[in-house]
Short mmCIF file of C-alpha atoms and ligand atoms in Angstrom, two decimals:
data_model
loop_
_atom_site.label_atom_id
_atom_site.label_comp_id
_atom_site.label_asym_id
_atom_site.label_seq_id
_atom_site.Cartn_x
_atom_site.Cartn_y
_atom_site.Cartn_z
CA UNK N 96 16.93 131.82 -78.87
CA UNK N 97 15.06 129.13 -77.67
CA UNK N 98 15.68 125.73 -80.11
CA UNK N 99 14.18 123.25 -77.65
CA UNK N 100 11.50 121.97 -79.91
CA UNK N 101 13.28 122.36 -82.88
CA UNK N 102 16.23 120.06 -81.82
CA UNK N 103 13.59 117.68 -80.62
CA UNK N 104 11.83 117.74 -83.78
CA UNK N 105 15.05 117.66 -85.71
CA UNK N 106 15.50 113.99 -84.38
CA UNK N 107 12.48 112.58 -86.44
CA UNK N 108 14.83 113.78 -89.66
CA UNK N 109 17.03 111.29 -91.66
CA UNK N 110 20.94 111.82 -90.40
CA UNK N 111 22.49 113.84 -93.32
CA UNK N 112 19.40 116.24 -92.90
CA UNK N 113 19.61 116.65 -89.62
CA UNK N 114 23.10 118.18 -89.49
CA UNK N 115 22.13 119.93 -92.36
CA UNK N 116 19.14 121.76 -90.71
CA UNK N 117 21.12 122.38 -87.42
CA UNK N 118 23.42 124.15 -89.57
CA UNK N 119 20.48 125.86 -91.46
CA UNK N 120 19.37 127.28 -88.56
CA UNK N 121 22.44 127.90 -86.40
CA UNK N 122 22.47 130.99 -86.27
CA UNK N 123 19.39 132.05 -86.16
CA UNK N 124 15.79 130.50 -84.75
CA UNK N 125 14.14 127.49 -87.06
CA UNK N 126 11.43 129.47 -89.28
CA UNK N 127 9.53 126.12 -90.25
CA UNK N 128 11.18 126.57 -93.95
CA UNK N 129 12.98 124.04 -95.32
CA UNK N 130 15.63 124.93 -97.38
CA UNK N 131 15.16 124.21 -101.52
CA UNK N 132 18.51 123.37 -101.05
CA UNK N 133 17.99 120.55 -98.60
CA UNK N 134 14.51 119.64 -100.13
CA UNK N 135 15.98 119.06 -103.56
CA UNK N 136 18.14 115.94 -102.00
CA UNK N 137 15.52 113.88 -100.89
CA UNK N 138 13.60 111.60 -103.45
CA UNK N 139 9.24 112.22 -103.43
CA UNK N 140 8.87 108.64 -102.03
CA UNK N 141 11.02 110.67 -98.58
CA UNK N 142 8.89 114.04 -98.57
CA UNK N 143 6.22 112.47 -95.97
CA UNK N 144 9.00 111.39 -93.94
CA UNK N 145 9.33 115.11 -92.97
CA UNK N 146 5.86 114.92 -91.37
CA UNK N 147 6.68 113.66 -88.37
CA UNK N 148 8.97 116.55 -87.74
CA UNK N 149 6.49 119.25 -88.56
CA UNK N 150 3.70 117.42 -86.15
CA UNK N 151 6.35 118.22 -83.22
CA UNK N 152 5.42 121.87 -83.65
CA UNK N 153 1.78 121.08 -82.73
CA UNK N 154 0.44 122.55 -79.80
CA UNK N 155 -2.71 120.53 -79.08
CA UNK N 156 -4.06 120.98 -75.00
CA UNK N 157 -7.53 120.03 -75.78
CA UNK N 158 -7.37 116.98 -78.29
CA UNK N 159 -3.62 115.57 -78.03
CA UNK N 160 -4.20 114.97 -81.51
CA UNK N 161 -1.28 116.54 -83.66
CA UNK N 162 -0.63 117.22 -87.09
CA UNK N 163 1.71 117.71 -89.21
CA UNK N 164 1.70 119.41 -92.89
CA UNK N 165 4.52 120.00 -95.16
CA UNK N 166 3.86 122.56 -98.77
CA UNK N 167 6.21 122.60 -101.56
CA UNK N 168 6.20 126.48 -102.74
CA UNK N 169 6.86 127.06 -106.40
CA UNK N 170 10.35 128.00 -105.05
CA UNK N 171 11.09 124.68 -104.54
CA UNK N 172 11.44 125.11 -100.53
CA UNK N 173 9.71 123.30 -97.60
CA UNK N 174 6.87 124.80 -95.41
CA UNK N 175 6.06 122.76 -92.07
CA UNK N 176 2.58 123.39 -90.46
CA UNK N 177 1.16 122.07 -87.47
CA UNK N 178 -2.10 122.53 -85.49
CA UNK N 179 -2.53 124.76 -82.58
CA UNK N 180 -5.42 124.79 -80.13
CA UNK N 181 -5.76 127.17 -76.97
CA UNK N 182 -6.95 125.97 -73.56
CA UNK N 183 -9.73 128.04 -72.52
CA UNK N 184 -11.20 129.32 -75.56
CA UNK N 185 -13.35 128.74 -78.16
CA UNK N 186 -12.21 125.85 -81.06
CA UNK N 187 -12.48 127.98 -83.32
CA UNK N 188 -9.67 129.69 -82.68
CA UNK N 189 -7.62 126.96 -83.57
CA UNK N 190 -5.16 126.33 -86.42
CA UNK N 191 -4.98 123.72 -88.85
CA UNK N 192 -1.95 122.33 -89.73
CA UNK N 193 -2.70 122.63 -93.34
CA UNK N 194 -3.40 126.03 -92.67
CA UNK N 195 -0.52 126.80 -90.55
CA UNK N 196 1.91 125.41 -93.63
CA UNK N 197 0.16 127.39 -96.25
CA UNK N 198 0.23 130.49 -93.73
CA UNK N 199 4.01 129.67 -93.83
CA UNK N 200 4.68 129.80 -97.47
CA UNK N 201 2.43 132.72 -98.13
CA UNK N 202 4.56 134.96 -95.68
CA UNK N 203 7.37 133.83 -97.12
CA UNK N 204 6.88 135.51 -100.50
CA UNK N 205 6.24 132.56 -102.38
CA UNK N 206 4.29 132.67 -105.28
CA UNK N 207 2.16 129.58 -104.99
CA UNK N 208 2.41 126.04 -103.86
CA UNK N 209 2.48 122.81 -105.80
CA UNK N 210 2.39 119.90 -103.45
CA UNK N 211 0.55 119.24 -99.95
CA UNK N 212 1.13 116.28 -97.48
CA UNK N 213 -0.59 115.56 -94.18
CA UNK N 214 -0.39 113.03 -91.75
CA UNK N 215 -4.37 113.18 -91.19
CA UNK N 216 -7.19 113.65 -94.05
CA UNK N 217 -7.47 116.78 -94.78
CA UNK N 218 -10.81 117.92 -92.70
CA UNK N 219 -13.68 119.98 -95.03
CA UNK N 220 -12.39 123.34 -93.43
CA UNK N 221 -8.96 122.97 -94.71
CA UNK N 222 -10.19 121.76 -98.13
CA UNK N 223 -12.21 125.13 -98.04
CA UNK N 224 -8.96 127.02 -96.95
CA UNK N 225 -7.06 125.69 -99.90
CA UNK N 226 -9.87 126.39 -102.57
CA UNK N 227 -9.06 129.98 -101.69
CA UNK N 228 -5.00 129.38 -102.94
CA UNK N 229 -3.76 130.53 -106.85
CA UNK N 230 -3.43 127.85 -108.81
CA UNK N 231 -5.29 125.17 -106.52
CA UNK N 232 -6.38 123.47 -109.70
CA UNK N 233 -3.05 122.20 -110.19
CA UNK N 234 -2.01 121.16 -106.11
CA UNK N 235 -1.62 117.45 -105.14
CA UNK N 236 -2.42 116.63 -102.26
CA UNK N 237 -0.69 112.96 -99.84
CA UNK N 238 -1.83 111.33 -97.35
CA UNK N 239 0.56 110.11 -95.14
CA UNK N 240 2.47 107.45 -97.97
CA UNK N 241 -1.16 106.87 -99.52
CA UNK N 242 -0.96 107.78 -103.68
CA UNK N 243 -1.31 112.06 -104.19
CA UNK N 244 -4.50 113.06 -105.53
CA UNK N 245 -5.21 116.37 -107.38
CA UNK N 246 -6.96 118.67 -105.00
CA UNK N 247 -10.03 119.42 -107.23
CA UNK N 248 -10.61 115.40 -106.85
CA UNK N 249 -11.03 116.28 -102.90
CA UNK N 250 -13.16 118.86 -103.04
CA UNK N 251 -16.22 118.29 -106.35
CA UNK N 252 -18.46 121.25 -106.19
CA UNK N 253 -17.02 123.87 -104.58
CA UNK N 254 -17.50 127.00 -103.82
CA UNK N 255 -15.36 129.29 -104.24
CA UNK N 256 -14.17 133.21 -105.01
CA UNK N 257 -15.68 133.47 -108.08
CA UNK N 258 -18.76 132.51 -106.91
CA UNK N 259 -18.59 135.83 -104.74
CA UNK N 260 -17.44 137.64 -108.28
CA UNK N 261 -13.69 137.93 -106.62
CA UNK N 262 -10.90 137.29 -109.35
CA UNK N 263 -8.01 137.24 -106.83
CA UNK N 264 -6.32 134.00 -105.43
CA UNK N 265 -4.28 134.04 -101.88
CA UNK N 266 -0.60 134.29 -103.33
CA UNK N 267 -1.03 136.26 -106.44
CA UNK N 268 -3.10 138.78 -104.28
CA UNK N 269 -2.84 142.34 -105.16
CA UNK N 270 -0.66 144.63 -102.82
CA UNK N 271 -2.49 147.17 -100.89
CA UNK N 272 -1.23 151.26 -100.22
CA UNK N 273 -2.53 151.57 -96.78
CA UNK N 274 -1.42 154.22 -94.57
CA UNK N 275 -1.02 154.96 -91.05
CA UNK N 276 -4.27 157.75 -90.26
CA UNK N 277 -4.98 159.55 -87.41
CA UNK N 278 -8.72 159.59 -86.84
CA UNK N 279 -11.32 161.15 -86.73
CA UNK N 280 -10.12 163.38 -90.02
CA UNK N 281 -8.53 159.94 -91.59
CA UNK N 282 -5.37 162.21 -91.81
CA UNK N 283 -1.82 160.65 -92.26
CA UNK N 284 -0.08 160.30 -89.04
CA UNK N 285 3.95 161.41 -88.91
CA UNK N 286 6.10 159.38 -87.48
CA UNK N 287 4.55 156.78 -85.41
CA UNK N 288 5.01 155.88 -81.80
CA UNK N 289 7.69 152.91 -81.04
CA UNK N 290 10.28 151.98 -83.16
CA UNK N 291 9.45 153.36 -86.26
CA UNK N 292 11.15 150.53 -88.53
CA UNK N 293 9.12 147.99 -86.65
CA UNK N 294 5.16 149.86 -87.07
CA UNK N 295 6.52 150.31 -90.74
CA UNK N 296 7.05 146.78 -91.44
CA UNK N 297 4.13 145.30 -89.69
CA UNK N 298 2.12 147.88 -92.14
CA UNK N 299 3.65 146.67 -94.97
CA UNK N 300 2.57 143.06 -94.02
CA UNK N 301 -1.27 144.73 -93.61
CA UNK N 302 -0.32 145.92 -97.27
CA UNK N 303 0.15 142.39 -98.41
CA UNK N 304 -3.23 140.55 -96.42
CA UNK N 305 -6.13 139.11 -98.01
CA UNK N 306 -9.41 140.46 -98.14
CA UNK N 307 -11.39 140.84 -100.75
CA UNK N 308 -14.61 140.56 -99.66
CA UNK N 309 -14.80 142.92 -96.82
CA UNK N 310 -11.77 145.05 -97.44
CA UNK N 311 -10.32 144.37 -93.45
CA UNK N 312 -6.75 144.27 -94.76
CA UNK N 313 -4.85 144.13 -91.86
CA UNK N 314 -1.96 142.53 -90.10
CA UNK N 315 -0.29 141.66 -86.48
CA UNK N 316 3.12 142.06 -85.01
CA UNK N 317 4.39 140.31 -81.74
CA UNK N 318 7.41 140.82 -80.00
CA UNK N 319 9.16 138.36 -77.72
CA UNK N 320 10.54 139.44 -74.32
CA UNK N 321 13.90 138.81 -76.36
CA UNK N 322 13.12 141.44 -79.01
CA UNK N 323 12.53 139.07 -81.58
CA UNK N 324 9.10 139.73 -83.76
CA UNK N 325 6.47 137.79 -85.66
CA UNK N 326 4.08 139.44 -88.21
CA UNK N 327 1.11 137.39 -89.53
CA UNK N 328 -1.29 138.45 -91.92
CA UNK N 329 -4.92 138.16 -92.05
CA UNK N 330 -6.01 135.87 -95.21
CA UNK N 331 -9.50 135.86 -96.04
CA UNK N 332 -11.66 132.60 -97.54
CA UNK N 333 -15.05 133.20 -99.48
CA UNK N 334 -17.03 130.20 -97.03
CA UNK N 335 -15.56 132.83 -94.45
CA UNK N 336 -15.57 130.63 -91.37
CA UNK N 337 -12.16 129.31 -92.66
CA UNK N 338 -10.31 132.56 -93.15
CA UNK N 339 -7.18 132.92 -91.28
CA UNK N 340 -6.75 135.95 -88.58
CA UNK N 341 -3.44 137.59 -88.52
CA UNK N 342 -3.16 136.99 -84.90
CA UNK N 343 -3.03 132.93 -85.42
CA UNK N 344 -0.94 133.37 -88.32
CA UNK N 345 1.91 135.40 -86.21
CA UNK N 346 1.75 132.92 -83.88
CA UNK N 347 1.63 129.77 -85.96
CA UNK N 348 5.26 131.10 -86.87
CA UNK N 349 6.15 132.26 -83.43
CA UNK N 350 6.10 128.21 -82.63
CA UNK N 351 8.13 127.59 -85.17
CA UNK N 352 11.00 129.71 -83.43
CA UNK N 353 10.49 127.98 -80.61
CA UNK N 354 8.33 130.73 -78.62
CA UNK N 355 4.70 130.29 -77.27
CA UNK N 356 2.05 133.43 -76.28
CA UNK N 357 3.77 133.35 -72.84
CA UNK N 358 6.87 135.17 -74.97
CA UNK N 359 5.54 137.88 -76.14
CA UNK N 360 5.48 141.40 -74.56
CA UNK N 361 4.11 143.22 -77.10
CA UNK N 362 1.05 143.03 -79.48
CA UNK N 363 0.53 145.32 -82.36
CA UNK N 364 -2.52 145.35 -84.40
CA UNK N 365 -2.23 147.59 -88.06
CA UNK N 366 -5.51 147.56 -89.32
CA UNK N 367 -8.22 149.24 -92.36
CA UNK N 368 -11.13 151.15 -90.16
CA UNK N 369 -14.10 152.14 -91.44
CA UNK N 370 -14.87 148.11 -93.00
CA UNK N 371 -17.70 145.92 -92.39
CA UNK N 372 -15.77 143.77 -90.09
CA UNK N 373 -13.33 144.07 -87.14
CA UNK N 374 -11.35 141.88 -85.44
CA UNK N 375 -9.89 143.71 -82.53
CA UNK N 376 -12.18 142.31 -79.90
CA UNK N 377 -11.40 138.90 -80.73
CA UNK N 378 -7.56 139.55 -80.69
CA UNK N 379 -7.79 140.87 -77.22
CA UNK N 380 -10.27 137.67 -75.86
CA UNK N 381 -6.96 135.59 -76.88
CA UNK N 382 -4.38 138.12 -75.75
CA UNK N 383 -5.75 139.09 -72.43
CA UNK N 384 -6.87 135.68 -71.66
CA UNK N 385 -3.71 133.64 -72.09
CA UNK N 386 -1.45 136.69 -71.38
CA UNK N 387 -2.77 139.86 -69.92
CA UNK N 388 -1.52 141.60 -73.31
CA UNK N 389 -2.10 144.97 -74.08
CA UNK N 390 -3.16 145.28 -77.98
CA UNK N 391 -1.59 148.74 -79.83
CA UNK N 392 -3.29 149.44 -82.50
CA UNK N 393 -2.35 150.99 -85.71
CA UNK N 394 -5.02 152.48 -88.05
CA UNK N 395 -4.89 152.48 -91.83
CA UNK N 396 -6.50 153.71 -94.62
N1 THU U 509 -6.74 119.12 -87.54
C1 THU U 509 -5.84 119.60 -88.45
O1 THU U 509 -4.85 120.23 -88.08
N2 THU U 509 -6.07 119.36 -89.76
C2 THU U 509 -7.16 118.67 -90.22
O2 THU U 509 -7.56 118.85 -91.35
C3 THU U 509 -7.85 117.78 -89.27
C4 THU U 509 -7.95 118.37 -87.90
C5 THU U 509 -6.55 119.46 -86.13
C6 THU U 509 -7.52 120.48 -85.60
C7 THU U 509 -7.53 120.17 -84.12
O3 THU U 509 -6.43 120.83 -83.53
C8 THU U 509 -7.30 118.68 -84.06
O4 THU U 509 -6.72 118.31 -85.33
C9 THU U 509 -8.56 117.86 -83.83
O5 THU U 509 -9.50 118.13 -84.77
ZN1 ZN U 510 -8.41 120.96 -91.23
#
């Protein structure tokens, strides 16, 4: 366990929290949730005091320009985000803090989120990312210590799912009964190769992605050298450009524990075949380029 950033981070916290999240997270690495419990003592007028903390998570080589974003889930608990950029490739692999926080709640079974604060304006992408959230009518969204704003006021004339004739929202989305196949007959596999617990819950993740308008449900599993692993799920936006690939959203959390890409040993990719889309050659430009990964793949259907 590796709590470097974490207890760096941790510094930027009022006292009383601070031994409060060190005890939080003791035991096991920091998961960039803040505990309803520990959320539920600090006053509104405090919540973008938390912003500097999440902005330590940032991982920014090509613009030294970090973020931080903090959600309120309908739970009541904290989600940090924070931007990550990756030397060498293209910016649009990158991930918004806003993004990153929202990516957080979503995986962590919440079932919406009311509140949003960022320590930068929220750029047109992200506004376009959040149009794609259930119940986004009803978000409010601070600036630094500037007055919240309902989110509709930040984005007039959007575009959005229904526009594409989708009636799902990112939260409330339906889950999926994918399967493990073995091609070419599309057959059910047995048992699969590797630990068996592990390729089952990274396809249960797949089961709960986002897709709805081209049906790629999938999801991505990393492991750390110390066994530890990270699943992200692929979420899907209608403007497309700001949909969110699984592999960014494993390792949006990944940072949160404290890991980078240099970590992980292992990359597994569960994924639909047979869609309009696929993803697996831009997973492996990022994986083979800042790691010499090998991607495993899973198929589904
Ligand atoms: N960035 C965010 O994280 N959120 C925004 O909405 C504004 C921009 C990040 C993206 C990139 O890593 C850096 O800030 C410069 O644009
Ligand atoms: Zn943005």
């Amino acid at each position: 366990m590796n709590n470097d950033v974490f207890n760096q981070a941790v510094k930027h916290l009022a006292e009383p929290i601070q031994a409060q999240m060190h005890q939080a997270f003791a035991q096991h690495p920091f998961s960039g949730q803040i505990p309803a419990s520990i959320m539920a003592q600090l006053l509104p007028a405090q919540l973008p005091s938390l912003l500097p903390f999440a902005a330590c998570f940032a991982v920014t080589p090509v613009s030294d320009f970090n973020v931080g974003a903090l959600v309120v889930g309908n739970s009541g608990a904290g989600y940090i985000g924070a931007n990550l950029e990756f030397a060498g490739q293209a910016l649009g692999q990158s991930v918004h803090a806003e993004q990153a926080a929202i990516n957080n709640a979503w995986l962590a079974q919440e079932t919406g989120i009311k509140q949003l604060f960022v320590n930068a304006s929220p750029c047109g992408h992200c506004r376009q990312f959040i149009r794609e959230v259930a119940g986004q009518e009803a978000l409010t969204v601070q600036v630094l210590s500037q007055p919240d704003r309902p989110f509709a006021e930040l984005l007039p004339d959007s575009f959005g799912p229904q526009d594409l004739g989708n009636q799902q929202a990112l939260f409330q989305q339906p889950t999926q009964c994918f399967v493990a196949v073995d091609e070419p007959n599309g057959e059910p596999v047995g048992e699969p190769i590797g630990s068996p617990a592990q390729y089952q819950a990274i396809i249960a993740e797949a089961n709960l992605s986002y897709a709805p308008y081209t049906g790629y449900y999938h999801s991505l599993g990393l492991q750390t050298h110390d066994e530890q692993w990270f699943i992200g799920r692929y979420s899907e936006n209608a403007a497309y450009n700001p949909s969110l690939p699984a592999l960014q959203s494993a390792l949006s959390q990944l940072r949160f524990a404290g890991y980078g890409l240099g970590d992980v040993k292992t990359a597994v990719l569960a994924h639909r075949v047979g869609q309009k889309i696929d993803m697996t050659n831009q997973y492996k430009t990022l994986l083979t380029q800042l790691n010499q990964l090998e991607l495993t793949v899973i198929k589904l259907n």
